[in-house]
Coordinates of C-alpha atoms in Angstrom, one line a residue:
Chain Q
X1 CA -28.6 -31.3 35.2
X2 CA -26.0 -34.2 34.6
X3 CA -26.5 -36.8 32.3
X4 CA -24.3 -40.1 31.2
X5 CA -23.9 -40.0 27.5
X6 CA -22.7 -42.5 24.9
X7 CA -19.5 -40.6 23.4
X8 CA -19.2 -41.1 20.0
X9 CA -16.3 -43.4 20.4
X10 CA -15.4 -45.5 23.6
X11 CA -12.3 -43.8 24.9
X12 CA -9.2 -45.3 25.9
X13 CA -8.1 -45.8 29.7
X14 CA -5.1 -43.1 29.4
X15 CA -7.8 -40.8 27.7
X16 CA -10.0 -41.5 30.6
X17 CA -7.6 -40.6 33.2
X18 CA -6.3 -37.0 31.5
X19 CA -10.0 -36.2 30.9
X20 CA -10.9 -36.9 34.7
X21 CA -7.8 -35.0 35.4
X22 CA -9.1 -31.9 33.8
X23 CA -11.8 -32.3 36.4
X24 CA -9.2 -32.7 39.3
X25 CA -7.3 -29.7 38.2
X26 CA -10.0 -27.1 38.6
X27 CA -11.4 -29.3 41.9
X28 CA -7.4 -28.6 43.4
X29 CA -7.6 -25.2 42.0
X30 CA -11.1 -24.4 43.8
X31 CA -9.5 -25.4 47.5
X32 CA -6.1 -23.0 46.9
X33 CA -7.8 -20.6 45.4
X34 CA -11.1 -20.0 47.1
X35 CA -10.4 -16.5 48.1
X36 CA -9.0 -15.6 44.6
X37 CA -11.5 -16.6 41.9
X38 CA -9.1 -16.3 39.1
X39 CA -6.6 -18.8 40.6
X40 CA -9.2 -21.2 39.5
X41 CA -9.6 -20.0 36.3
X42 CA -5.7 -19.9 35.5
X43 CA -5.3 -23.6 36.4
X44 CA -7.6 -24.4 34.5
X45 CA -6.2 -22.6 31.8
X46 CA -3.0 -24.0 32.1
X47 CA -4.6 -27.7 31.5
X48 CA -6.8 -26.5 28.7
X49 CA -3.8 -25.5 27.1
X50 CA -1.7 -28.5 28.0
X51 CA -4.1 -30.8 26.4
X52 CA -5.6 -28.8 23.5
X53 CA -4.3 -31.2 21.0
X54 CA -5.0 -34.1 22.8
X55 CA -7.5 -36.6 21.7
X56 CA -11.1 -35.4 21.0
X57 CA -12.0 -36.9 24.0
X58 CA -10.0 -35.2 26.4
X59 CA -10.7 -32.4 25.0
X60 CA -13.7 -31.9 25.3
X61 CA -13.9 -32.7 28.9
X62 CA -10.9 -30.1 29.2
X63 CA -13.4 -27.4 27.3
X64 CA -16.5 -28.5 29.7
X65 CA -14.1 -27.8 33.0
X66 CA -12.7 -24.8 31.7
X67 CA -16.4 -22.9 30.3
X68 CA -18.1 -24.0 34.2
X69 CA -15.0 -22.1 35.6
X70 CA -15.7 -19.4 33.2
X71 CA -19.0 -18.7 34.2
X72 CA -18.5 -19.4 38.1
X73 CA -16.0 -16.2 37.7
X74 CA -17.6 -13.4 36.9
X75 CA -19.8 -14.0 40.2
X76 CA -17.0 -15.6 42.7
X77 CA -14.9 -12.1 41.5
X78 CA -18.1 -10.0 42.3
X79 CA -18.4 -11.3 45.7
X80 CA -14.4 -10.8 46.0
X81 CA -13.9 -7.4 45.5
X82 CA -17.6 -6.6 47.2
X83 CA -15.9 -8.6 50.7
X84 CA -12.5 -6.6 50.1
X85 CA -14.6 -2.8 49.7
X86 CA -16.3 -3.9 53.2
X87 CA -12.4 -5.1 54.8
X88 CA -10.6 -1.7 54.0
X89 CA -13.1 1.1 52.2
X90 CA -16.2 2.4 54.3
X91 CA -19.1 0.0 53.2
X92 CA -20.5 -2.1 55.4
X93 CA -22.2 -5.7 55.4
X94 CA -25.9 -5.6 54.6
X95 CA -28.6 -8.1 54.4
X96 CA -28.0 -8.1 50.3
X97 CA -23.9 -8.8 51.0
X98 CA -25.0 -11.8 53.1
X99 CA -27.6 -13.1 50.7
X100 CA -25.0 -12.9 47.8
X101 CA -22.4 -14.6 49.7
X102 CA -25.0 -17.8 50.6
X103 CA -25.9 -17.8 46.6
X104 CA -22.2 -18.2 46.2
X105 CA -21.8 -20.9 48.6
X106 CA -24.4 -22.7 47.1
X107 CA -23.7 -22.9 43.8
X108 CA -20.2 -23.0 44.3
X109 CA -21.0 -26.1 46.6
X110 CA -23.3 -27.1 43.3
X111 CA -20.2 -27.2 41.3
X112 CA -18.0 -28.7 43.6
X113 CA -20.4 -31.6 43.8
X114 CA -21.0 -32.1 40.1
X115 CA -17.0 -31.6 39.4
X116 CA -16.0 -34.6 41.9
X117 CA -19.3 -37.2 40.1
X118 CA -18.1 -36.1 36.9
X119 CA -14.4 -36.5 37.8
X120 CA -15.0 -39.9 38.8
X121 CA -17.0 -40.7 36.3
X122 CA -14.8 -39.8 33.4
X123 CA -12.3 -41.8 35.3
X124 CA -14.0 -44.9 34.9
X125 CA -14.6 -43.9 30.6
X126 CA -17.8 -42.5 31.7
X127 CA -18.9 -39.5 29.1
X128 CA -21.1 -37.2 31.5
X129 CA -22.6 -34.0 30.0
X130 CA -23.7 -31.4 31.8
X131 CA -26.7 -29.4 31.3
X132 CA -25.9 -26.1 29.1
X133 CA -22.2 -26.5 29.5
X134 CA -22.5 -29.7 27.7
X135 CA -24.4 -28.2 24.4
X136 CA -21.4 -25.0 24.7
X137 CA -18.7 -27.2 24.5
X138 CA -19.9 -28.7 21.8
X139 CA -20.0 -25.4 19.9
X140 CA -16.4 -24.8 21.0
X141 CA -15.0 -28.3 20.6
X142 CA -15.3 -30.5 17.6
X143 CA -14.2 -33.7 16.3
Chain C
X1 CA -27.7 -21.8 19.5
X2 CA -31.1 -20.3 20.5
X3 CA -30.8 -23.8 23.2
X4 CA -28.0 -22.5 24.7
X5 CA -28.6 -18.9 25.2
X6 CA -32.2 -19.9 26.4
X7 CA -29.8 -21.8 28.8
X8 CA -27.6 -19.4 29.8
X9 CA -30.5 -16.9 30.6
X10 CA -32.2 -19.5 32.6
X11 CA -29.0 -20.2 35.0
X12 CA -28.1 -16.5 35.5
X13 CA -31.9 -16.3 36.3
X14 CA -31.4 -18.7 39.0
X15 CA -28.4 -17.4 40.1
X16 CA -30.1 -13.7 40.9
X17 CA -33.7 -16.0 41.4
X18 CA -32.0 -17.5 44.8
X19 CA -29.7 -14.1 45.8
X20 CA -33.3 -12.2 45.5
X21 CA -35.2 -14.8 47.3
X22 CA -32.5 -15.4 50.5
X23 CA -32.0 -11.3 50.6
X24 CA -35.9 -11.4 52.1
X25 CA -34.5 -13.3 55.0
X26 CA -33.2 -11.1 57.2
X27 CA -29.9 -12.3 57.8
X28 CA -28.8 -8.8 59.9
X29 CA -30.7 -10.1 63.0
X30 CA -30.0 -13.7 62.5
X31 CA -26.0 -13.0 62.7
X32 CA -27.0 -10.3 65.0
X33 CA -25.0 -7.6 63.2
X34 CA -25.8 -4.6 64.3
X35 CA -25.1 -5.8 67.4
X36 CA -21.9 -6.7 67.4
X37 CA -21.3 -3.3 65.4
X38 CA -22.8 -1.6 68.1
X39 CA -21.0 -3.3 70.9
X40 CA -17.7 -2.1 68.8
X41 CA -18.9 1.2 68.3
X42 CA -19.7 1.3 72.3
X43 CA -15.8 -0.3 73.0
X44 CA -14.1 2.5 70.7
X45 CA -16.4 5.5 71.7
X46 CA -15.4 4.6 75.9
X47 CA -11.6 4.1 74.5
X48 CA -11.1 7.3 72.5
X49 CA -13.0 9.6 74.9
X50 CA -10.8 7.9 77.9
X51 CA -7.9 8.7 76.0
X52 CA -9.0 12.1 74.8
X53 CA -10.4 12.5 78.6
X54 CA -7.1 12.4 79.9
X55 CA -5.4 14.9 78.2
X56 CA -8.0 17.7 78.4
X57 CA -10.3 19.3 81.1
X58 CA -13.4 18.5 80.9
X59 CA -16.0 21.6 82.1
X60 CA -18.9 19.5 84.3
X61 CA -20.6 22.5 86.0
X62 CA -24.3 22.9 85.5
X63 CA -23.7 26.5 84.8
X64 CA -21.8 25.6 81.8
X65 CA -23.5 22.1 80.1
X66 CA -27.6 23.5 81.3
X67 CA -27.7 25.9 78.2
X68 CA -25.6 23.3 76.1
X69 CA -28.1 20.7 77.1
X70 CA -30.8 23.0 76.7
X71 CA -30.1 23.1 72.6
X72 CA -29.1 19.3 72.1
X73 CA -32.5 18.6 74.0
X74 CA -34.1 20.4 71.8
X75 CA -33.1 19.6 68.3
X76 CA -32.7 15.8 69.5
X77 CA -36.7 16.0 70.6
X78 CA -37.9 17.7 67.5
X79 CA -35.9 15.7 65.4
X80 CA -37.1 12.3 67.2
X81 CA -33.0 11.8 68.1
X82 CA -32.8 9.8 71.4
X83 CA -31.4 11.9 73.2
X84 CA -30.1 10.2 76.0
X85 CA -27.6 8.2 73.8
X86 CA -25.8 11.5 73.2
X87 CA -22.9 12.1 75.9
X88 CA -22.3 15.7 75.4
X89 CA -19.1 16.7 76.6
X90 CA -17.5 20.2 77.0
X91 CA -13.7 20.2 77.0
X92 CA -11.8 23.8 78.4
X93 CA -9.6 24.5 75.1
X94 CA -9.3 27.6 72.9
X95 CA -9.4 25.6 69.8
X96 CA -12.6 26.3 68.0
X97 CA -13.4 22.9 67.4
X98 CA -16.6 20.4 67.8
X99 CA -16.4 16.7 67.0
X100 CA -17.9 13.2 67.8
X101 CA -16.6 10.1 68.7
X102 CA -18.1 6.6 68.2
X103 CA -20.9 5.9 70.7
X104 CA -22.8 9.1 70.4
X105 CA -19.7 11.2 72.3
X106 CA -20.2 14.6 71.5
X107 CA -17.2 16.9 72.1
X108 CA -17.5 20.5 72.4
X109 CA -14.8 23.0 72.9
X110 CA -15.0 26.4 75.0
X111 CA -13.1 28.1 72.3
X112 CA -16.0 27.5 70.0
X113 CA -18.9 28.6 72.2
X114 CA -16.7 31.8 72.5
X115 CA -16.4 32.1 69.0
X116 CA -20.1 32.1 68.6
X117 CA -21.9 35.1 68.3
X118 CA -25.5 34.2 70.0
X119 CA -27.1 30.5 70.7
X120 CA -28.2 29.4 67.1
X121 CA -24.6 29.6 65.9
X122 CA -23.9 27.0 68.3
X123 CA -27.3 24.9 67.3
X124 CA -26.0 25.0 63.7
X125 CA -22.4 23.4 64.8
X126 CA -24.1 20.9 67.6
X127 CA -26.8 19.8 64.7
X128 CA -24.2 19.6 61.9
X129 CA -22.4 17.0 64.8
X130 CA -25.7 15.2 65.5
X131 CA -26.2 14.6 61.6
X132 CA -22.6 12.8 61.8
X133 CA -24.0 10.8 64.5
X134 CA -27.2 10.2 62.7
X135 CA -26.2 9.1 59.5
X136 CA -23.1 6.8 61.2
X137 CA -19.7 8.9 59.3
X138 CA -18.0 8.6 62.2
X139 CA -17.9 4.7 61.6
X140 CA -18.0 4.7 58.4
X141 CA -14.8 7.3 58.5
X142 CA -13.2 5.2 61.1
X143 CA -13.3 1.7 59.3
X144 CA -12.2 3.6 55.5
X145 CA -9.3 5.2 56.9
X146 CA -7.7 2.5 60.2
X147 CA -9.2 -0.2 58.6
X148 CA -11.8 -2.6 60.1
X149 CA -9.1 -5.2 60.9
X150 CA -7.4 -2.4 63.3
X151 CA -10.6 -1.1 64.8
X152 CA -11.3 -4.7 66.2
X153 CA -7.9 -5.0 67.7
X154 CA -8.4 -1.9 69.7
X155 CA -11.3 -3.3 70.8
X156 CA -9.7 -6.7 71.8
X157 CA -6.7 -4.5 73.8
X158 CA -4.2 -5.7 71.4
X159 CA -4.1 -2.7 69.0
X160 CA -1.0 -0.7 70.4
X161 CA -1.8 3.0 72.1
X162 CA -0.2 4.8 69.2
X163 CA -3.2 3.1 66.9
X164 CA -5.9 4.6 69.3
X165 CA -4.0 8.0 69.4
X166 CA -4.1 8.4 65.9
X167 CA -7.5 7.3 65.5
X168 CA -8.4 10.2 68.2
X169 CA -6.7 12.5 65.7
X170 CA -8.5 11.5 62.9
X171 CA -11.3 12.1 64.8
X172 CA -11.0 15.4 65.7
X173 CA -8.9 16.7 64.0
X174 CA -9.5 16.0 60.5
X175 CA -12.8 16.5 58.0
X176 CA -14.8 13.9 56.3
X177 CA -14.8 13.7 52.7
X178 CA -16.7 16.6 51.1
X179 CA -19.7 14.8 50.3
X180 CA -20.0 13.7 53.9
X181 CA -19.7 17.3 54.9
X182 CA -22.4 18.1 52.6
X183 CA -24.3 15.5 53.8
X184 CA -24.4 17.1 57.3
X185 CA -24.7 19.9 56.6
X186 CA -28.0 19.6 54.5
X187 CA -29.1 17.5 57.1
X188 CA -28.1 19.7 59.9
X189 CA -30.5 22.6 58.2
X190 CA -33.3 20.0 58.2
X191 CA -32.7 19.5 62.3
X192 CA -32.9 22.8 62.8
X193 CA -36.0 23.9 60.8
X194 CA -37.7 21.4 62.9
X195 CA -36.3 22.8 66.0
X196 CA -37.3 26.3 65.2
X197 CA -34.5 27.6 65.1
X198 CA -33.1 29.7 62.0
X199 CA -30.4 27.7 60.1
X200 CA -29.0 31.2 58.9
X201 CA -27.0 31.6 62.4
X202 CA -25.3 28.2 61.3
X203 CA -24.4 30.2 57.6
X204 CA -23.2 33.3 59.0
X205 CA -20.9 31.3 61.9
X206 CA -18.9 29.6 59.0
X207 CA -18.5 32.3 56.7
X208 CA -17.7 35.0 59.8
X209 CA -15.1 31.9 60.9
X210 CA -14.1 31.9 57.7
X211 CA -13.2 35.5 57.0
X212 CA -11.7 36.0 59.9
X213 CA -9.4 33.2 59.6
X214 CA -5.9 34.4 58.7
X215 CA -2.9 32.3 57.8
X216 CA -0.9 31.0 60.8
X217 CA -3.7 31.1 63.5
X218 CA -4.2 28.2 65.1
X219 CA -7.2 27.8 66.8
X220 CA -9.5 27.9 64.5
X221 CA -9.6 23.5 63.8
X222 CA -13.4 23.1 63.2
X223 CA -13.0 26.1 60.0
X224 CA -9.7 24.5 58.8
X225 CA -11.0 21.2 59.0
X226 CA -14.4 21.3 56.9
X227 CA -13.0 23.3 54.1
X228 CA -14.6 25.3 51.6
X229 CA -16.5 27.3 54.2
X230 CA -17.6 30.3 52.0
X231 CA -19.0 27.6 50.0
X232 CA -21.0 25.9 52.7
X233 CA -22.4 28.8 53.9
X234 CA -23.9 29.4 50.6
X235 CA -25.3 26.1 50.4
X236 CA -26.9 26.5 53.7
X237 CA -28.4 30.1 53.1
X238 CA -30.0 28.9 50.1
X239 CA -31.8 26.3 52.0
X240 CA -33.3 28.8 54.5
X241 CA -36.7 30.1 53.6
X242 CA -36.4 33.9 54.6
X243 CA -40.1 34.0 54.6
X244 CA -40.4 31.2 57.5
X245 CA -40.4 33.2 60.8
X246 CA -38.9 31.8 64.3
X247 CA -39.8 31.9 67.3
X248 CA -38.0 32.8 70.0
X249 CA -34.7 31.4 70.9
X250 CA -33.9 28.3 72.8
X251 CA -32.2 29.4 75.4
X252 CA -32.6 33.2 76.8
X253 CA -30.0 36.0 75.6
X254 CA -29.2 36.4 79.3
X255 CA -28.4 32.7 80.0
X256 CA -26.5 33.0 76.9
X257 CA -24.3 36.2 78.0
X258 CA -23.9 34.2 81.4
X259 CA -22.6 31.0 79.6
X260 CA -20.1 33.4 77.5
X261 CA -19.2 35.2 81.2
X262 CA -18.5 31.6 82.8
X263 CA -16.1 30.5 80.3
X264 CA -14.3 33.5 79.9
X265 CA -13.9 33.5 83.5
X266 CA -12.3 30.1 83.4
X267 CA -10.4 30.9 79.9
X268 CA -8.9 33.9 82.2
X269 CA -8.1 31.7 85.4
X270 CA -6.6 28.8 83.5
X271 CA -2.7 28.9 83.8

């Protein structure tokens, strides 16, 4: 699902440490904002745009953060708004709420993971790709 | 491109792959959630019918609850209802009103059974009640308009008295949303089929209520509360089969007469 890669040029040690903050930013973003999905999002946002015209390197590890929050959204949100409706409307918790919260957790957990290996990785001038998000970003981000 | 959406449809696979597969697992009883719901439904019910206790006469003479009991027996038995979860109470008030409380409390006021022209008028109400019970509005009512949050507090003691007062209110004093209502009622004409007893009585007690009803009269809570009566009683006729025959009623017409007699004995003696 993670892979090292040789990036098409070795990257610089300041280049190394913005990308691997990318990384950092949506990892700090996931702890304050665990309840509200789209606190992560907006964080990561804000460091997409802060380093849009940075090198290529950067970049694209900015683009890789930013599309795995992207699709982590749509699902944290569902599971958001489906605990709120059972707080203060009249549903009530079923065996399919529980399950979805558990999928949540563990992919969530999944992400966490791979976002502090590839955080440290990047960190060290390590290019890591990940599986799928790795092949969108480079649709999204070129040279 | 074809890579990546091949991808894409693979993870979001997973993603419902995993929530499908850990939804067999039944996670209810593992968490032991129903319960705890039930152990919060148990707390409220005692609280609400302590306060509500309190402030009203409860009737306990046998001459009174027996034909009362004699109905809720029945529709609970033919409708495989366990009955002995149900803790009919009848309260000494001239409000025509019928309500339940969490934990199966089921609240009856003389002022209906007055109002009520023969025995399956009151089966309709008592049923209509039951399918509240049955299909858990009273919870469901409870948690949409307190809040869950609040609910538990009362149940810890620390929710303040003027919470649980209100909540009483709510109770019994104020109708569940209209598809609730016409939930119940629908289900209520489905009890009594199976009880034998002709779901017609229940039709023409809400549209006599409602005729009768004129503005400023007060009494009539269990009309002005599930509105659209006239409505509701059409609903229900057109579920009856006027073919079906029934047999005969539940409880006698002269234990009936006598239940009227007792309560308008104690409606007179009451200062």
């Amino acid at each position: 699902m993670i892979s090292s890669e040789q990036f098409i040029y070795p990257p610089g040690e300041h280049e190394a440490e913005k990308a691997s903050n990318s990384y950092l930013m949506s990892l700090i973003a996931l702890i304050a904002g665990l309840p509200f999905p789209i606190v992560n999002l907006f964080a990561t946002l804000i460091f997409y745009f802060g380093n849009r015209k940075g090198t290529y390197f950067v970049r694209w590890h900015c683009t890789q953060a930013l599309l795995s929050q992207l699709s982590v959204l749509p699902f944290n949100s569902f599971g958001f708004w489906w605990t709120i409706s059972i707080i203060f409307s009249s549903e009530t918790i079923t065996n399919n709420y529980i399950a979805y919260i558990f999928t949540l957790i563990i992919f969530n957990v999944a992400e966490f993971i791979a976002t502090i290996y590839t955080a440290i990785s990047t960190r060290k001038g390590t290019h890591v790709a990940w599986w799928f998000y790795s092949d969108l970003t480079n649709l999204f981000c070129k040279p | 491109m074809k890579k990546i959406l091949f991808q894409a449809v693979i993870i979001i696979s997973l993603i419902f792959a995993v929530w499908y597969v850990l939804s067999k697992v039944d996670w209810m009883r593992i968490f032991k959630v129903e319960q705890i719901t039930n152990k919060t439904e148990k707390k409220l019910g005692d609280l609400f019918w302590e306060l509500y206790n309190s402030a009203e006469k409860e009737i306990k003479s046998e001459e009174a609850i027996q034909p009362l009991d004699s109905i809720l027996t029945k529709i609970c038995v033919s409708n495989n209802i366990d009955k002995s979860q149900v803790k009919l109470h009848l309260v000494q008030s001239n409000e025509i009103n019928a309500f339940v409380l969490p934990n199966r409390h089921l609240v009856i006021n003389t002022g209906l059974i007055l109002a009520a022209e023969d025995e399956g008028e009151v089966a309709g109400v008592i049923s209509h009640e039951i399918a509240h019970m049955e299909l858990n509005h009273v919870m469901k009512k409870l948690v949409k308009e307190v809040g869950l949050s609040v609910l538990i507090s009362m149940t810890t003691g620390s929710g303040s008295s003027e919470q649980v007062k209100a909540a009483v209110k709510l109770l019994s004093s104020s109708a569940y949303d209209r598809n609730l209502e016409k939930e119940a009622d629908i289900k209520a004409v489905d009890y009594l089929k199976k009880s034998k007893i002709n779901p017609v009585h229940f039709a023409n007690f809400l549209t006599r209520l409602s005729d009768k009803e004129p503005a400023g009269i007060k009494y009539f809570s269990w009309i002005s509360t599930h509105p659209d009566s006239k409505e509701r009683a059409e609903y229900i006729t057109a579920l009856c089969n006027k073919n079906t025959k029934y047999p005969q009623p539940v409880i006698s017409r002269q234990t009936w007469d006598n239940l009227r007699q007792y309560l308008s004995e104690k409606k007179e003696s009451r200062p």
